[in-house]
Amino acid sequence: MKFICPYDGTQVNENLECENGHKFMYHDGIYDFLVNSKVKGDALLERVAPIYDKIWAPLGFFLTSFYSYDRIFKDAGSFLSSQNFLDIGTGPGTIFKYVKCEYCIGLDISTKFLLILKKKFSHVIAVRADATSLPIESASMDSVSSFLVLHMLNNPPLAIKEISRVLKPNGKCEILVLVKSNVISRLLSKWWKIELRHRDYYISAIEENKLTLLEIKKYGPWLLLKCKKQA
């Protein structure tokens, strides 16, 4: 696996040190690019990590959208399966039950979730990094996903810019976000203490970053966006 430095974009060698001296770490099966950072995972999600993919996320998604969490991921598997695949905000790696890939990367800021991922999917490369500064080479991924994550960030368009950067021309991406739309979305925004954006905010960010929208679907307060990197 060839990584780049998330700070300056230079190549990272086999000792996980970049050309400008930034050093990273490999531990417990995880490539850690946040080893010197104070970034932490959400405290609530850290607590529910053991039940996240079996109870927390499926139940929460169904109660807010009246749609099956499992069906969302099955559809994603059909759309995103490819040779080189990256899942941003992977959590316990649920999507790897559905996406077929030869070179599979699960990326998250939470060590706790990544440890669960490695126990469940030993073939997946676990990477601890920030969605807005990916340690992934440009134009190296055939497909990228980010489910239930980007709306939690302070700067979602920067993460979308990074998705576009790492995608190969004609590569596919799929994004699922919470948007400002109804009473449920307002309640969730207060629960998570986050600022929600309208759907046009995400659509504009996608179109401004050389991504073509292929499909838009609404599931209650959730917006699913399927995209393709322009050639």
CSV table of C-alpha atoms in Angstrom, one decimal:
chain,number,residue,atom,x,y,z
A,1,MET,CA,0.0,0.0,0.0
A,2,LYS,CA,1.4,3.4,-1.0
A,3,PHE,CA,0.3,6.2,1.3
A,4,ILE,CA,0.9,10.0,1.0
A,5,CYS,CA,1.3,12.4,3.9
A,6,PRO,CA,-2.0,14.0,4.9
A,7,TYR,CA,-0.2,17.2,5.8
A,8,ASP,CA,1.9,17.9,2.6
A,9,GLY,CA,1.0,15.3,0.1
A,10,THR,CA,4.5,13.8,-0.2
A,11,GLN,CA,5.1,10.0,-0.4
A,12,VAL,CA,5.2,8.0,2.8
A,13,ASN,CA,8.0,5.3,2.9
A,14,GLU,CA,7.9,1.8,4.4
A,15,ASN,CA,8.7,3.2,7.8
A,16,LEU,CA,5.7,5.5,7.6
A,17,GLU,CA,7.7,8.7,7.3
A,18,CYS,CA,7.1,11.3,4.6
A,19,GLU,CA,9.6,13.2,2.6
A,20,ASN,CA,9.3,16.2,5.0
A,21,GLY,CA,9.8,14.2,8.2
A,22,HIS,CA,6.2,13.7,9.4
A,23,LYS,CA,6.1,10.3,11.1
A,24,PHE,CA,3.1,8.0,11.4
A,25,MET,CA,2.5,4.6,13.0
A,26,TYR,CA,1.3,1.1,12.4
A,27,HIS,CA,-0.2,-0.6,15.5
A,28,ASP,CA,-2.8,-3.3,16.2
A,29,GLY,CA,-3.3,-3.8,12.4
A,30,ILE,CA,-4.1,-0.1,11.9
A,31,TYR,CA,-2.2,2.5,9.8
A,32,ASP,CA,-2.5,5.5,12.1
A,33,PHE,CA,-2.1,9.0,10.4
A,34,LEU,CA,-3.6,10.8,13.5
A,35,VAL,CA,-1.0,9.5,15.9
A,36,ASN,CA,0.0,13.1,16.8
A,37,SER,CA,-3.4,14.6,16.5
A,38,LYS,CA,-6.0,15.4,19.2
A,39,VAL,CA,-8.9,14.4,16.9
A,40,LYS,CA,-11.2,11.9,18.6
A,41,GLY,CA,-14.2,9.9,17.7
A,42,ASP,CA,-17.7,10.9,18.8
A,43,ALA,CA,-18.1,9.9,22.5
A,44,LEU,CA,-21.6,8.4,22.1
A,45,LEU,CA,-20.6,6.3,19.1
A,46,GLU,CA,-17.5,5.1,20.9
A,47,ARG,CA,-19.8,3.8,23.7
A,48,VAL,CA,-22.2,2.0,21.3
A,49,ALA,CA,-19.5,0.6,19.0
A,50,PRO,CA,-20.1,-3.0,20.0
A,51,ILE,CA,-23.8,-2.8,19.0
A,52,TYR,CA,-23.5,-0.2,16.3
A,53,ASP,CA,-24.0,-2.3,13.1
A,54,LYS,CA,-26.4,-4.8,14.7
A,55,ILE,CA,-28.7,-2.5,16.6
A,56,TRP,CA,-27.9,1.2,16.8
A,57,ALA,CA,-27.5,2.2,13.1
A,58,PRO,CA,-30.1,-0.2,11.6
A,59,LEU,CA,-32.7,0.7,14.1
A,60,GLY,CA,-32.0,4.4,14.0
A,61,PHE,CA,-32.1,4.5,10.3
A,62,PHE,CA,-35.3,2.6,10.1
A,63,LEU,CA,-37.1,4.7,12.7
A,64,THR,CA,-36.1,7.9,10.9
A,65,SER,CA,-36.5,6.8,7.3
A,66,PHE,CA,-38.9,3.8,7.5
A,67,TYR,CA,-36.4,2.1,5.1
A,68,SER,CA,-34.1,-0.9,5.6
A,69,TYR,CA,-30.5,-0.1,6.5
A,70,ASP,CA,-29.6,-3.5,5.0
A,71,ARG,CA,-31.2,-2.7,1.6
A,72,ILE,CA,-29.1,0.5,1.4
A,73,PHE,CA,-25.9,-1.5,1.8
A,74,LYS,CA,-26.9,-4.2,-0.6
A,75,ASP,CA,-27.6,-1.7,-3.3
A,76,ALA,CA,-24.2,0.0,-2.5
A,77,GLY,CA,-22.5,-3.4,-3.0
A,78,SER,CA,-23.9,-3.6,-6.5
A,79,PHE,CA,-22.9,-0.1,-7.4
A,80,LEU,CA,-19.5,0.1,-5.7
A,81,SER,CA,-17.9,-3.3,-6.0
A,82,SER,CA,-14.5,-2.8,-7.8
A,83,GLN,CA,-10.8,-3.6,-7.6
A,84,ASN,CA,-9.8,-0.6,-5.4
A,85,PHE,CA,-12.4,0.5,-2.9
A,86,LEU,CA,-12.3,3.1,0.0
A,87,ASP,CA,-15.0,3.5,2.7
A,88,ILE,CA,-14.7,6.8,4.6
A,89,GLY,CA,-16.1,6.8,8.1
A,90,THR,CA,-16.2,3.1,7.9
A,91,GLY,CA,-17.1,2.5,11.6
A,92,PRO,CA,-17.1,-1.3,12.2
A,93,GLY,CA,-16.9,-1.9,8.4
A,94,THR,CA,-20.5,-2.9,7.7
A,95,ILE,CA,-20.2,-2.1,4.0
A,96,PHE,CA,-17.5,-4.7,3.5
A,97,LYS,CA,-20.2,-7.4,3.9
A,98,TYR,CA,-21.6,-6.2,0.6
A,99,VAL,CA,-18.9,-4.6,-1.5
A,100,LYS,CA,-16.5,-6.9,-3.3
A,101,CYS,CA,-13.0,-5.5,-3.7
A,102,GLU,CA,-9.5,-6.8,-4.2
A,103,TYR,CA,-7.9,-3.8,-2.5
A,104,CYS,CA,-10.2,-2.7,0.3
A,105,ILE,CA,-9.6,0.3,2.7
A,106,GLY,CA,-11.7,1.2,5.7
A,107,LEU,CA,-10.9,4.6,7.1
A,108,ASP,CA,-12.1,6.2,10.3
A,109,ILE,CA,-10.9,8.5,13.1
A,110,SER,CA,-11.9,6.0,15.8
A,111,THR,CA,-9.4,3.3,16.9
A,112,LYS,CA,-12.1,1.5,18.7
A,113,PHE,CA,-14.2,1.0,15.5
A,114,LEU,CA,-11.1,0.1,13.4
A,115,LEU,CA,-10.2,-2.6,15.9
A,116,ILE,CA,-13.7,-4.1,15.5
A,117,LEU,CA,-13.3,-3.8,11.7
A,118,LYS,CA,-10.1,-5.8,11.7
A,119,LYS,CA,-11.6,-8.6,13.8
A,120,LYS,CA,-14.5,-8.9,11.3
A,121,PHE,CA,-12.7,-8.2,8.0
A,122,SER,CA,-9.1,-9.2,8.2
A,123,HIS,CA,-8.6,-8.5,4.5
A,124,VAL,CA,-9.5,-4.8,4.9
A,125,ILE,CA,-6.7,-2.3,5.3
A,126,ALA,CA,-7.6,-0.2,8.4
A,127,VAL,CA,-6.6,3.4,8.2
A,128,ARG,CA,-7.0,6.0,11.0
A,129,ALA,CA,-7.2,9.4,9.3
A,130,ASP,CA,-9.3,12.5,8.7
A,131,ALA,CA,-11.9,12.5,5.9
A,132,THR,CA,-10.8,16.0,5.0
A,133,SER,CA,-7.2,15.1,4.5
A,134,LEU,CA,-6.9,11.6,3.1
A,135,PRO,CA,-3.5,9.8,3.2
A,136,ILE,CA,-4.4,8.2,-0.1
A,137,GLU,CA,-2.8,8.7,-3.5
A,138,SER,CA,-4.6,10.8,-6.1
A,139,ALA,CA,-6.6,8.9,-8.8
A,140,SER,CA,-6.0,5.5,-7.1
A,141,MET,CA,-9.5,4.4,-6.1
A,142,ASP,CA,-12.1,2.8,-8.4
A,143,SER,CA,-14.9,3.6,-5.9
A,144,VAL,CA,-15.4,5.5,-2.7
A,145,SER,CA,-18.3,5.5,-0.2
A,146,SER,CA,-19.1,7.6,2.9
A,147,PHE,CA,-22.3,6.8,4.8
A,148,LEU,CA,-23.7,8.7,7.7
A,149,VAL,CA,-20.6,10.7,8.2
A,150,LEU,CA,-20.1,13.9,6.1
A,151,HIS,CA,-22.9,15.8,7.9
A,152,MET,CA,-20.9,15.4,11.1
A,153,LEU,CA,-18.0,17.4,9.7
A,154,ASN,CA,-17.3,21.1,10.0
A,155,ASN,CA,-16.4,21.3,6.3
A,156,PRO,CA,-18.2,18.6,4.2
A,157,PRO,CA,-17.2,20.1,0.8
A,158,LEU,CA,-13.5,19.6,1.7
A,159,ALA,CA,-14.2,15.9,2.3
A,160,ILE,CA,-16.0,15.7,-1.1
A,161,LYS,CA,-13.1,17.4,-2.7
A,162,GLU,CA,-10.8,14.7,-1.2
A,163,ILE,CA,-13.2,12.0,-2.5
A,164,SER,CA,-12.9,13.4,-6.0
A,165,ARG,CA,-9.1,13.7,-5.7
A,166,VAL,CA,-8.6,10.0,-4.8
A,167,LEU,CA,-11.0,8.7,-7.4
A,168,LYS,CA,-9.8,7.5,-10.8
A,169,PRO,CA,-11.5,9.1,-13.9
A,170,ASN,CA,-14.9,7.5,-14.2
A,171,GLY,CA,-14.6,6.1,-10.7
A,172,LYS,CA,-17.8,5.9,-8.6
A,173,CYS,CA,-18.8,7.3,-5.3
A,174,GLU,CA,-21.8,7.1,-3.0
A,175,ILE,CA,-22.6,9.4,-0.1
A,176,LEU,CA,-25.4,9.2,2.5
A,177,VAL,CA,-25.9,12.3,4.6
A,178,LEU,CA,-28.4,13.8,7.0
A,179,VAL,CA,-29.9,17.0,5.5
A,180,LYS,CA,-32.1,19.9,6.8
A,181,SER,CA,-35.5,18.8,5.7
A,182,ASN,CA,-38.1,18.0,8.4
A,183,VAL,CA,-38.9,17.7,12.1
A,184,ILE,CA,-36.9,14.5,12.4
A,185,SER,CA,-33.8,16.2,11.0
A,186,ARG,CA,-34.1,19.1,13.4
A,187,LEU,CA,-34.4,16.7,16.3
A,188,LEU,CA,-31.3,14.8,15.1
A,189,SER,CA,-29.3,17.9,14.7
A,190,LYS,CA,-30.0,18.9,18.3
A,191,TRP,CA,-29.2,15.4,19.5
A,192,TRP,CA,-25.8,15.4,17.7
A,193,LYS,CA,-25.3,19.1,18.2
A,194,ILE,CA,-24.5,19.6,14.6
A,195,GLU,CA,-25.4,22.2,11.9
A,196,LEU,CA,-27.4,20.6,9.1
A,197,ARG,CA,-27.2,21.8,5.5
A,198,HIS,CA,-29.8,21.7,2.7
A,199,ARG,CA,-29.6,19.1,-0.1
A,200,ASP,CA,-28.4,21.8,-2.5
A,201,TYR,CA,-25.4,22.4,-0.4
A,202,TYR,CA,-24.1,18.8,-1.0
A,203,ILE,CA,-25.2,18.8,-4.6
A,204,SER,CA,-23.3,22.0,-5.3
A,205,ALA,CA,-20.2,20.6,-3.6
A,206,ILE,CA,-20.3,17.5,-5.7
A,207,GLU,CA,-20.8,19.4,-9.0
A,208,GLU,CA,-18.0,21.8,-8.1
A,209,ASN,CA,-15.5,18.9,-7.6
A,210,LYS,CA,-15.6,17.2,-11.0
A,211,LEU,CA,-18.2,14.7,-9.9
A,212,THR,CA,-21.3,14.0,-12.0
A,213,LEU,CA,-24.5,13.1,-10.1
A,214,LEU,CA,-26.0,9.8,-11.4
A,215,GLU,CA,-28.9,9.4,-8.9
A,216,ILE,CA,-30.4,11.2,-5.9
A,217,LYS,CA,-32.7,9.5,-3.4
A,218,LYS,CA,-34.4,10.8,-0.3
A,219,TYR,CA,-35.1,8.5,2.7
A,220,GLY,CA,-36.8,10.7,5.3
A,221,PRO,CA,-34.2,13.2,6.5
A,222,TRP,CA,-31.4,11.2,4.7
A,223,LEU,CA,-30.1,12.0,1.2
A,224,LEU,CA,-28.3,9.4,-0.9
A,225,LEU,CA,-26.1,10.7,-3.7
A,226,LYS,CA,-24.5,8.4,-6.4
A,227,CYS,CA,-21.8,10.0,-8.4
A,228,LYS,CA,-19.2,9.4,-11.0
A,229,LYS,CA,-15.8,11.1,-11.4
A,230,GLN,CA,-15.6,13.0,-14.7
A,231,ALA,CA,-13.1,11.5,-17.2
